[in-house]
Coordinates of C-alpha atoms and ligand atoms in Angstrom, one line a residue:
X1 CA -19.9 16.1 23.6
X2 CA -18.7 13.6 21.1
X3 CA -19.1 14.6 17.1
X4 CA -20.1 12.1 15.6
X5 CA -19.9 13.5 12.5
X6 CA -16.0 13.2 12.4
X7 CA -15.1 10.3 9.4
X8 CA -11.5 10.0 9.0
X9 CA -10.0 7.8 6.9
X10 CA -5.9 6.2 6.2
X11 CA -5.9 5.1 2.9
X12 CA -2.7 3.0 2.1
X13 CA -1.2 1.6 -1.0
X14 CA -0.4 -1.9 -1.3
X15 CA 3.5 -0.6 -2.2
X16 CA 5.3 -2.0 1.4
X17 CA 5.0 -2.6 4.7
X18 CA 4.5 0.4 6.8
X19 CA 7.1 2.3 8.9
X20 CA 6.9 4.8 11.1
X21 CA 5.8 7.8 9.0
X22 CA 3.2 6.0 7.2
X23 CA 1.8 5.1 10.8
X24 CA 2.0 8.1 12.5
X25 CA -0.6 9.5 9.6
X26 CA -2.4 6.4 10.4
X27 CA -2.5 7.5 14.3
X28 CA -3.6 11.0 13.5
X29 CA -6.5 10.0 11.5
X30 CA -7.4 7.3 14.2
X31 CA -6.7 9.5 17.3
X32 CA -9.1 12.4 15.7
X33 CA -11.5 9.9 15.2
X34 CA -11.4 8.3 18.7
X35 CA -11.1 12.2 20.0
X36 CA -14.4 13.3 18.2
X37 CA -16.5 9.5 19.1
X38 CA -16.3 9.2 15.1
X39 CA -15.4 6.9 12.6
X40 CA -12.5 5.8 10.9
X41 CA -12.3 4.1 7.6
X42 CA -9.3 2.2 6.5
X43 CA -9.1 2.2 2.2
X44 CA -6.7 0.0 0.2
X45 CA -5.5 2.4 -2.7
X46 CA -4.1 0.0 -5.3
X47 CA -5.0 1.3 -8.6
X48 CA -1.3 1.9 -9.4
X49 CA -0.8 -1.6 -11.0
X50 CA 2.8 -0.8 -11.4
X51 CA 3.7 0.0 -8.1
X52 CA 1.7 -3.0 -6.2
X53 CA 3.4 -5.0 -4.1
X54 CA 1.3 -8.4 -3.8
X55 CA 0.5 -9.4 -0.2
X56 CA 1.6 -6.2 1.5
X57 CA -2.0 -4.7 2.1
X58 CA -2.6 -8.0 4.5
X59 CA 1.0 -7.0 6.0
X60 CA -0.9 -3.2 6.9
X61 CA -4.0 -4.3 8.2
X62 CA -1.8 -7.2 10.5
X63 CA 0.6 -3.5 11.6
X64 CA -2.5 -1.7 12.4
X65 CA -4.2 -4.4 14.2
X66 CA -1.1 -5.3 15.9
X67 CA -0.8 -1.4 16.9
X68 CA -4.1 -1.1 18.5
X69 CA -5.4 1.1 15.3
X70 CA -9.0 -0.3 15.1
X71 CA -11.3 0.4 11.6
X72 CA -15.3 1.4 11.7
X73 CA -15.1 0.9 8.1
X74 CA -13.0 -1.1 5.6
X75 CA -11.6 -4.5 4.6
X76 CA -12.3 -7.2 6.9
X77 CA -15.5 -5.2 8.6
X78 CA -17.1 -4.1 5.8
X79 CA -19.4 -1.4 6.2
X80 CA -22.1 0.9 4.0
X81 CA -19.6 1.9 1.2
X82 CA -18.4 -1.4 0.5
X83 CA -16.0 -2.4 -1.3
X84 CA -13.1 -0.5 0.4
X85 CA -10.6 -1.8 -2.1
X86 CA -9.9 0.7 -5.3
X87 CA -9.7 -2.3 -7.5
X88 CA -12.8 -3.0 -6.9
X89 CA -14.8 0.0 -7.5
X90 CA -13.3 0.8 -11.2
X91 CA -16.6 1.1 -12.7
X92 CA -17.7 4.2 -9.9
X93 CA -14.7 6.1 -10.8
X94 CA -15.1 5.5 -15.1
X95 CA -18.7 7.1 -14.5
X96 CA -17.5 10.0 -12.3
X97 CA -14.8 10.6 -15.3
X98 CA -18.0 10.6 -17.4
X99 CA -20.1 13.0 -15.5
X100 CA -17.3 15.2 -15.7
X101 CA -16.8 14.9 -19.4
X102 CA -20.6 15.3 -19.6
X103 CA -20.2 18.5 -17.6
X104 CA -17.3 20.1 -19.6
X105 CA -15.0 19.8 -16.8
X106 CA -12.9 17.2 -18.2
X107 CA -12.1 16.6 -21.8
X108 CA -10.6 13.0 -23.3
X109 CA -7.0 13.5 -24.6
X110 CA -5.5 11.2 -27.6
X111 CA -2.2 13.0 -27.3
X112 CA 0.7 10.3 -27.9
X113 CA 3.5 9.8 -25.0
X114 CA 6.3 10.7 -27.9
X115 CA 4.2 13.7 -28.5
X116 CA 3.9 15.0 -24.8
X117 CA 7.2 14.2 -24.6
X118 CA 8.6 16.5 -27.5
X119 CA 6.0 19.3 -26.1
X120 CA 7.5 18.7 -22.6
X121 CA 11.2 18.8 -24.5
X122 CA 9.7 22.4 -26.5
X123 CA 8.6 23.7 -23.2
X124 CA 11.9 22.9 -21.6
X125 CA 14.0 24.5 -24.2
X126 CA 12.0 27.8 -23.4
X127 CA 12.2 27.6 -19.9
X128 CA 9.0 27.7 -19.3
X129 CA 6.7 25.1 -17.0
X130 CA 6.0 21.6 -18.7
X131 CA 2.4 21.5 -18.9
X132 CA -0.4 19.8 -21.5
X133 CA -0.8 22.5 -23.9
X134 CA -4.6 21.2 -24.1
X135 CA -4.4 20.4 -28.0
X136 CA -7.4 17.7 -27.5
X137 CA -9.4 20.3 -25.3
X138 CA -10.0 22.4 -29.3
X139 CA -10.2 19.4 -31.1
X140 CA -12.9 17.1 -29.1
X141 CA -15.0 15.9 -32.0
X142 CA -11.8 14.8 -33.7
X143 CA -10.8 13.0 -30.8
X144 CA -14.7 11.1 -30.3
X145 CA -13.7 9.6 -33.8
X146 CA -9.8 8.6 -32.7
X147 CA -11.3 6.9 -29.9
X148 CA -13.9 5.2 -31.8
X149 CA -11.1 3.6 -33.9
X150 CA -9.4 2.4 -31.2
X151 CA -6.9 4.6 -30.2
X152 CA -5.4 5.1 -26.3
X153 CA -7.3 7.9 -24.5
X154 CA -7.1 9.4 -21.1
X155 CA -9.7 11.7 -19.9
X156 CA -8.1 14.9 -18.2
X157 CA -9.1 17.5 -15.8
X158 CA -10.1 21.0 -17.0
X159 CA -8.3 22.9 -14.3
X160 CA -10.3 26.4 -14.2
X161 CA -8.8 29.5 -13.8
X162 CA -8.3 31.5 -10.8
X163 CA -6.7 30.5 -7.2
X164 CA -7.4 27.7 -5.1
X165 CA -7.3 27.9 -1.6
X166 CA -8.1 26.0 1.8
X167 CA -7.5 26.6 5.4
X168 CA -5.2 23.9 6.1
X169 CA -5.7 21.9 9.5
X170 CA -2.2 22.2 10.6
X171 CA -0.5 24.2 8.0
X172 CA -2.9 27.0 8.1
X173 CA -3.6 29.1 5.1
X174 CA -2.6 27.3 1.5
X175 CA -3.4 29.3 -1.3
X176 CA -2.2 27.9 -5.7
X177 CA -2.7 30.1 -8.7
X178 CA -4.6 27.5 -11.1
X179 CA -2.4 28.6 -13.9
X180 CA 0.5 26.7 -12.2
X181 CA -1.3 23.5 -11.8
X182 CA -1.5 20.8 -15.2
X183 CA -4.4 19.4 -16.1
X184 CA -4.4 16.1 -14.5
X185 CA -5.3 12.8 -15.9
X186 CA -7.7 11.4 -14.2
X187 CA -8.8 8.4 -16.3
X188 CA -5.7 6.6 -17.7
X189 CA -5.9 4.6 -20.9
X190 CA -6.4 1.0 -19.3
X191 CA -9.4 2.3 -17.9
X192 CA -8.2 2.9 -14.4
X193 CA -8.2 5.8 -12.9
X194 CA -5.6 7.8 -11.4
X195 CA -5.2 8.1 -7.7
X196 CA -6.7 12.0 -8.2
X197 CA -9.9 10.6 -9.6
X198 CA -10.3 8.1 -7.5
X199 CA -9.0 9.9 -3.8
X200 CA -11.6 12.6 -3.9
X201 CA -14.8 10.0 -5.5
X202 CA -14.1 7.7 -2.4
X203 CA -13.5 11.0 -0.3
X204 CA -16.9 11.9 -1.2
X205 CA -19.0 8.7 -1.2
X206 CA -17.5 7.4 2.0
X207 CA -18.8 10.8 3.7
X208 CA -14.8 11.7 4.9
X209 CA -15.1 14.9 6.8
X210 CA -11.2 15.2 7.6
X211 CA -8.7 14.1 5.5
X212 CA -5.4 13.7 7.8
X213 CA -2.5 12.9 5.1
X214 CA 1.0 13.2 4.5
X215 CA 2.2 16.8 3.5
X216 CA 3.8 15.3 0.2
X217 CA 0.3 15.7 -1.0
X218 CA -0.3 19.2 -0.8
X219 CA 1.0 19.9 -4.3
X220 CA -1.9 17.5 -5.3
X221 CA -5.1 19.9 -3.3
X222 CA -5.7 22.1 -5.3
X223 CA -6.6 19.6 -8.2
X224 CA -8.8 17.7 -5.3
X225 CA -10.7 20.8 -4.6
X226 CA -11.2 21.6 -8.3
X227 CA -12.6 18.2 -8.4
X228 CA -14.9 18.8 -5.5
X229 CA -16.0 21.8 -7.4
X230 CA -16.4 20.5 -10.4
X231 CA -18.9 17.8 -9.2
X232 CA -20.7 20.3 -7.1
X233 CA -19.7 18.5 -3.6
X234 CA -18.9 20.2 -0.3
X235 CA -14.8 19.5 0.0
X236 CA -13.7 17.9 3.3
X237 CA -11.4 19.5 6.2
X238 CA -7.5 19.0 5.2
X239 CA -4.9 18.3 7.5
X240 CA -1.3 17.9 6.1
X241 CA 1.0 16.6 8.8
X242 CA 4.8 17.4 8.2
X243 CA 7.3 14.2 6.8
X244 CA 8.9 12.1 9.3
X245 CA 12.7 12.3 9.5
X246 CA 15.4 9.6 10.7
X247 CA 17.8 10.4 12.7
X248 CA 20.3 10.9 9.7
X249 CA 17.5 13.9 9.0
X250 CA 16.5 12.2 6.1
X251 CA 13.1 11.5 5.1
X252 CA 11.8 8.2 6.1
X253 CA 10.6 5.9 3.4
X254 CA 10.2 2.5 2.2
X255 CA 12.7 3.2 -0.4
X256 CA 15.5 4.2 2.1
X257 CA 14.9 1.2 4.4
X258 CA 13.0 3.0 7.0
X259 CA 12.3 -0.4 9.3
X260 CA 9.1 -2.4 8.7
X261 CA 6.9 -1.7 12.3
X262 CA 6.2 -5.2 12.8
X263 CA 9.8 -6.0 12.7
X264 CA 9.7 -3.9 16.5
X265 CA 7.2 -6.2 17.9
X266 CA 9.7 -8.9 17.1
X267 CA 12.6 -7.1 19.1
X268 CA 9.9 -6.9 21.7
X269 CA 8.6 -3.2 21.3
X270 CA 5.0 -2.9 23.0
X271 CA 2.5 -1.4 20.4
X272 CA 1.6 0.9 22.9
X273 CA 5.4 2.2 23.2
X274 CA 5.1 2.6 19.7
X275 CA 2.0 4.3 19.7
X276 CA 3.3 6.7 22.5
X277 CA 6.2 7.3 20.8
X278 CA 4.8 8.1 17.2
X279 CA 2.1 10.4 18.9
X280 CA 5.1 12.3 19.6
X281 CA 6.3 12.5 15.8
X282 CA 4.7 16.0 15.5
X283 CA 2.3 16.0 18.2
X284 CA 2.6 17.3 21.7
X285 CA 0.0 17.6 24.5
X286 CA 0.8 21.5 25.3
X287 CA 2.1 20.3 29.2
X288 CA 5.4 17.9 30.2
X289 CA 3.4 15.0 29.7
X290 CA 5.6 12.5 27.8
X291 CA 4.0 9.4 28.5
X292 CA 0.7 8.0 27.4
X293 CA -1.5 4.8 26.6
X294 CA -3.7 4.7 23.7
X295 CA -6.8 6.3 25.9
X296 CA -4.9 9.1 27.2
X297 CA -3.9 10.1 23.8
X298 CA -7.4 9.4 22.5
X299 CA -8.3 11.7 25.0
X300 CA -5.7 14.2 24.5
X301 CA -5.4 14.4 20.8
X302 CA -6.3 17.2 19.0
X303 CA -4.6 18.1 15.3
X304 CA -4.1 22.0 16.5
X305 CA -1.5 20.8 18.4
X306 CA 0.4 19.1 15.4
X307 CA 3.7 21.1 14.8
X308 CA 4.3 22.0 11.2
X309 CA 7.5 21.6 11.1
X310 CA 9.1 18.1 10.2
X311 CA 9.5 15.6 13.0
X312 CA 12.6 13.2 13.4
X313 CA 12.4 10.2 14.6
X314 CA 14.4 9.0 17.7
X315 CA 15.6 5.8 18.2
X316 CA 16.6 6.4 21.8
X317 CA 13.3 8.1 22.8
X318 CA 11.3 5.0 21.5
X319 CA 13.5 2.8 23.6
X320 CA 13.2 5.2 26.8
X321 CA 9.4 5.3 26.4
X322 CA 9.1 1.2 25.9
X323 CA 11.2 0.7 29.3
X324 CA 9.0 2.8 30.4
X325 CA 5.8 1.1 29.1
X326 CA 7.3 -2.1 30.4
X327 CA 7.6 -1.3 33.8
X328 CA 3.9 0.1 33.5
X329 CA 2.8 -4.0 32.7
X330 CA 1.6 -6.4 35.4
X331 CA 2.8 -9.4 36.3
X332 CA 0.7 -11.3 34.7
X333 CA 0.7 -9.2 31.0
X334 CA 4.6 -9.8 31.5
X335 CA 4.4 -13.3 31.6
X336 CA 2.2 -13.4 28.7
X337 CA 4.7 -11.1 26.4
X338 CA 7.6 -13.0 27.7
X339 CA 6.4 -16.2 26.3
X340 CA 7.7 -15.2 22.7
X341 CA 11.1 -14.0 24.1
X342 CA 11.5 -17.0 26.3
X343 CA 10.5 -19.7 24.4
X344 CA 10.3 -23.2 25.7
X345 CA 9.5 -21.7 29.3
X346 CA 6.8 -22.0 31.5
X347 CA 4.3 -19.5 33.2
X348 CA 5.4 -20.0 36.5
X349 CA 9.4 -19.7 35.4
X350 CA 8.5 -16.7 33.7
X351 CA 7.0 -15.4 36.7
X352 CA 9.7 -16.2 38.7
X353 CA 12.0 -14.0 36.3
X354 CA 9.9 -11.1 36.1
X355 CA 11.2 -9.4 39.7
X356 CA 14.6 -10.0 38.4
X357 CA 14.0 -8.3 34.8
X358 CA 11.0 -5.8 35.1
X359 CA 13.7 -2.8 35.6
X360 CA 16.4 -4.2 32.8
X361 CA 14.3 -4.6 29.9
X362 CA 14.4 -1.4 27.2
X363 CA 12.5 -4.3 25.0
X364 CA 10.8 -7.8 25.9
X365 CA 13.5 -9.2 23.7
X366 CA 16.5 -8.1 26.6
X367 CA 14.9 -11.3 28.3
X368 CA 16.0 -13.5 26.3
X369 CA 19.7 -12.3 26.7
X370 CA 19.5 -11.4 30.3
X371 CA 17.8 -14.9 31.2
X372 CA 20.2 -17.2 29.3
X373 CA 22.8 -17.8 32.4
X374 CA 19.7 -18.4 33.8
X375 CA 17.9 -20.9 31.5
X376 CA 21.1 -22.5 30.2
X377 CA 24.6 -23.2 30.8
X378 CA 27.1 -20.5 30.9
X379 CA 30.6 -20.5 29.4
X380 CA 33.6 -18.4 31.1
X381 CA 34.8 -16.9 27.8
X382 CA 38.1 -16.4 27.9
X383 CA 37.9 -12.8 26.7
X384 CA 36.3 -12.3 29.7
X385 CA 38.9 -11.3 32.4
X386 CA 38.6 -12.3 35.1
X387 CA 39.7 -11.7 37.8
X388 CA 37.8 -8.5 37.1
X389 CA 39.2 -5.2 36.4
X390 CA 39.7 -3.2 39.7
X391 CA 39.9 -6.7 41.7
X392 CA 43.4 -8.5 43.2
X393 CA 43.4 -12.0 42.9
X394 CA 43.2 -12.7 46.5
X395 CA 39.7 -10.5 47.0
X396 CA 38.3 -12.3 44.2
X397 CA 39.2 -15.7 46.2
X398 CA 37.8 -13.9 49.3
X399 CA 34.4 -13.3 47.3
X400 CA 33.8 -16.4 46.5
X401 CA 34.5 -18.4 49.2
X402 CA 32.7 -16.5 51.2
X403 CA 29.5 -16.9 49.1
X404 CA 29.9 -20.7 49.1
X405 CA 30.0 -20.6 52.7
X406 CA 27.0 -19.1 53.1
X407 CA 25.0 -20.3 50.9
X408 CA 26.5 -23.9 52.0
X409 CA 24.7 -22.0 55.3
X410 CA 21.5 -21.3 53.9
X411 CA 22.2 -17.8 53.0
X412 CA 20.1 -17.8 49.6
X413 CA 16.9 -17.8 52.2
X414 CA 18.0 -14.4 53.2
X415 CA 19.0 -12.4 50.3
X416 CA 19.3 -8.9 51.6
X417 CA 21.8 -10.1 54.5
X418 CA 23.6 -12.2 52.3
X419 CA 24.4 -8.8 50.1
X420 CA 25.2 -7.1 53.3
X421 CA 27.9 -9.7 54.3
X422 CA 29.2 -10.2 50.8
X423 CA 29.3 -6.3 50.5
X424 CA 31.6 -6.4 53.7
X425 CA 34.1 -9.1 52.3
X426 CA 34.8 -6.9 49.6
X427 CA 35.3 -3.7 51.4
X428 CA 37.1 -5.0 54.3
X429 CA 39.8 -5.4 51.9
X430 CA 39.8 -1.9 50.0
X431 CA 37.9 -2.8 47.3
X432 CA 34.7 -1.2 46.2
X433 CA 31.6 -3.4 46.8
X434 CA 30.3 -2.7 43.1
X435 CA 33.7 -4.0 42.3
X436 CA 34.2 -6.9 43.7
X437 CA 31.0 -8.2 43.0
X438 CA 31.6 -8.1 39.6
X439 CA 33.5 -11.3 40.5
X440 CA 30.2 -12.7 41.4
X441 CA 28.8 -11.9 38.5
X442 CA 31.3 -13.1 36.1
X443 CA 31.3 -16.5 38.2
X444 CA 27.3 -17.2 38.1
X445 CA 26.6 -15.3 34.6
X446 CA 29.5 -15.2 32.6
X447 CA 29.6 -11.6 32.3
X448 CA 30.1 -8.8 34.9
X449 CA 26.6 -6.9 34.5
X450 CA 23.1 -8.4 33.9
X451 CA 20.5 -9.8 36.4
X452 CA 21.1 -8.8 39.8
X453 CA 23.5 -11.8 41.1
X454 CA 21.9 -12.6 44.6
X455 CA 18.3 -13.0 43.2
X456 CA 20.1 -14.8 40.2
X457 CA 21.8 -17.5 42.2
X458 CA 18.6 -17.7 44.4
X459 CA 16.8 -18.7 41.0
X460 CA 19.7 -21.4 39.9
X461 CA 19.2 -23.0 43.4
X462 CA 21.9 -24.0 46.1
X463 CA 23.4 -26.8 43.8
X464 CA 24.0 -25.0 40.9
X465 CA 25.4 -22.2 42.3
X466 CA 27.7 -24.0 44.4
X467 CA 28.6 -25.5 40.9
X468 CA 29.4 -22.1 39.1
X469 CA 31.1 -20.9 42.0
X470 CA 33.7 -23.4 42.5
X471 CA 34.5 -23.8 38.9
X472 CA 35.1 -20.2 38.6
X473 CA 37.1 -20.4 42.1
X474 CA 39.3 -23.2 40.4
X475 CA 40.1 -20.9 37.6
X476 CA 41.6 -18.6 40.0
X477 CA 43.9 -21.0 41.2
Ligands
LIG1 N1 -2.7 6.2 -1.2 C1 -2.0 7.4 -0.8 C2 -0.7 7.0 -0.1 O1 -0.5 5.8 0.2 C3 -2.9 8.2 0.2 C4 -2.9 9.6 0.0 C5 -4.1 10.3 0.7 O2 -4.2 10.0 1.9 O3 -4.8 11.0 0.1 O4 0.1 7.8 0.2

């Protein structure tokens, strides 16, 4: 019975392009949304003016789109708690920083960066914990007047006493003593407010009931769900899924290069490889089910089975799984991708190809290496030796006069007898078959792996095999 109720949201800041750990919480959010028949609602955060990065929120709409990761709610659809862009909603969070003024849950705080700076420095000196010493909380009358003349003020949270606790989604019980937590600014002195402020208003108002986020923010709860509190709301579910880890173990980020996604579709990664292999980051479906589309996971997905511990990402996996997903495409969806890969071709080319590549692509991008003997000229590179290793000269003469006779004899019509008498050639003479036809393959490709050689020459035609063949049989002499 689908619950509709379930409103998840993946609310990105305009800072980079996304990589793989910022997608997977994407996919989390999305796939308990899709589990549940819900809603998810994609938020630009950019009220950080100093971390923007101008043009990458259209970069992270193009990544989800590209992915597969559809929006209920957001830019570009619009919805009932329009607009979905912080920027543009400044005045709803300066009123909510009023209400809780109003309220006695926040207070406005004149205190001067040199000043917090030598408390901080005071604090540090006695070892203890470096947090606002709430001068302006005794003196708010005094500050009223500061502010009236002009001077900066930010509005802070009163962080109340006691503990705050929440049963986390995947890390279980979470429990902060208040005393350890600062109170926050909320409201800075430009006027915009801080991404605390503004996280749980939007939270609120855009009726999230499961907030699926990065476990960086955990640190950051408690003051949520004092906010939540302090406005009288019911706080949503919370579900912090563990940091995604390269392969060096080291936490992916923008800052350490971690790869742009769309930078994979360009190898020729299928989205839904990717979206296989990121479900994966964390996530597993309790059997030895490996492999999924988008639907099965949708199906599947459920954030009690998300590990707590971190995940690390595998290159090799990701390449296993898009081989994978790429034998799993028809004919037809193959010559479709192809087209990027092998530009300047046509459909029924590219159809001709696929038998020859469909096992021998990890990405759609192999094509274009594998195909160029194929779609171009080939040069015998001298570092190429040739005869090849494990061949005599006179069984490499053997092979390849015996191919031109056949085919001079019509043997490309017949494929599988043609292997079976080329096969023969080499081991009549001692030498293994995958051997020696490595001579075949160095003669119509130019290296000695790739496409399989008989369906290769079959594509070249009689002609231009011929061609290949005897120019590689003169450089034997
Ligand atoms: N804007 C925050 C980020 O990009 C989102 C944090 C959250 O989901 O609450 O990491």
């Amino acid at each position: 019975m689908p619950d509709a109720r379930v409103r998840t949201r993946f609310a990105p800041s305009p800072t980079g392009a996304l990589h793989f750990g910022s997608v997977r919480t994407a996919l989390f959010a999305w796939l308990t949304a899709r589990h549940a028949g819900g809603d998810i609602i994609v938020r630009i955060e950019d009220t950080d003016q100093e971390r923007y990065i101008p043009g990458t929120e259209a970069l992270i709409l193009e990544t989800l789109s590209w992915l597969g990761l559809d929006w209920n709610e957001g830019p570009e659809v619009g919805g009932p708690h329009d607009p979905y862009i912080q920027s543009l909603r400044i005045a709803i969070y300066r009123e909510h920083a009023n209400t809780l003024v109003a309220g006695g849950n926040a207070y406005w705080c004149t205190c001067t960066p040199a000043r917090l700076a030598a408390m901080r420095d005071a604090q540090r000196a006695q070892s203890k914990p470096t947090r606002y010493d709430r001068r302006c909380l005794a003196r708010q009358a005094e500050v009223a007047q500061e502010r009236a003349n002009g001077m900066a003020a930010v509005v802070r949270l009163l962080m109340p006493e006691g503990v705050t606790e929440w049963d986390d989604l995947v890390r279980g019980h979470v429990s902060f003593n208040n005393s350890d937590i600062d109170d926050q600014i909320l409201l800075k002195s430009d006027g915009f407010p801080t991404y605390h402020l503004a996280v749980v208003v939007d939270d609120h108002l855009m009726e999230v009931s499961h907030v699926i986020r990065s476990d960086e923010w955990i640190p950051s709860t408690p003051k949520h769900l004092a906010l939540y509190a302090a406005f009288g709301w019911d706080a949503p579910s919370f579900a912090h899924v563990p940091a995604v880890l390269g392969p060096d173990h080291q936490k992916l980020s923008k800052r350490r290069g971690a790869r742009n996604v769309l930078e994979y579709g360009e190898l020729g990664y299928l989205p839904s490889a990717i979206v296989n292999a990121i479900a994966l980051l964390g996530w597993s479906s309790g059997d030895e089910q490996e492999v999924f589309t988008p639907e099965e996971l949708c199906e599947r997905f459920t954030l009690d089975r998300v590990n707590s511990a971190a995940a690390i990402f595998d290159p090799k996996r990701l390449d296993d799984l898009n081989g994978i997903h790429i034998r799993r495409m028809s004919t037809d969806e193959l010559v479709e991708g192809l087209e990027f890969h092998l530009p300047g071709t046509s459909k029924e080319t590219r159809r001709q190809l696929i038998p020859l590549l469909r096992e021998r692509m990890v990405t759609l991008g192999d094509a274009t290496r594998l195909c160029a003997p194929l779609l171009g000229e080939i040069t015998l590179d001298a570092d190429v030796e040739f005869p090849p290793k494990k061949v005599d000269q006179a069984t490499a003469v053997a092979m390849i006069d015996a191919c031109m006779a056949a085919i001079e004899a019509g043997g490309l019509e017949d494929q599988p007898a043609l292997l079976e008498q080329l096969r023969a050639v080499g081991e009549s003479r001692g030498v293994k078959a995958r051997d020696a036809f490595r001579v075949l393959y160095v003669a119509v490709l130019g290296t000695a792996a790739g496409l399989p050689v008989i369906e290769a020459m079959a594509f070249l035609g009689k002609e231009k095999s011929l061609q290949r063949l005897r120019e590689a049989r003169a450089r034997l002499g």
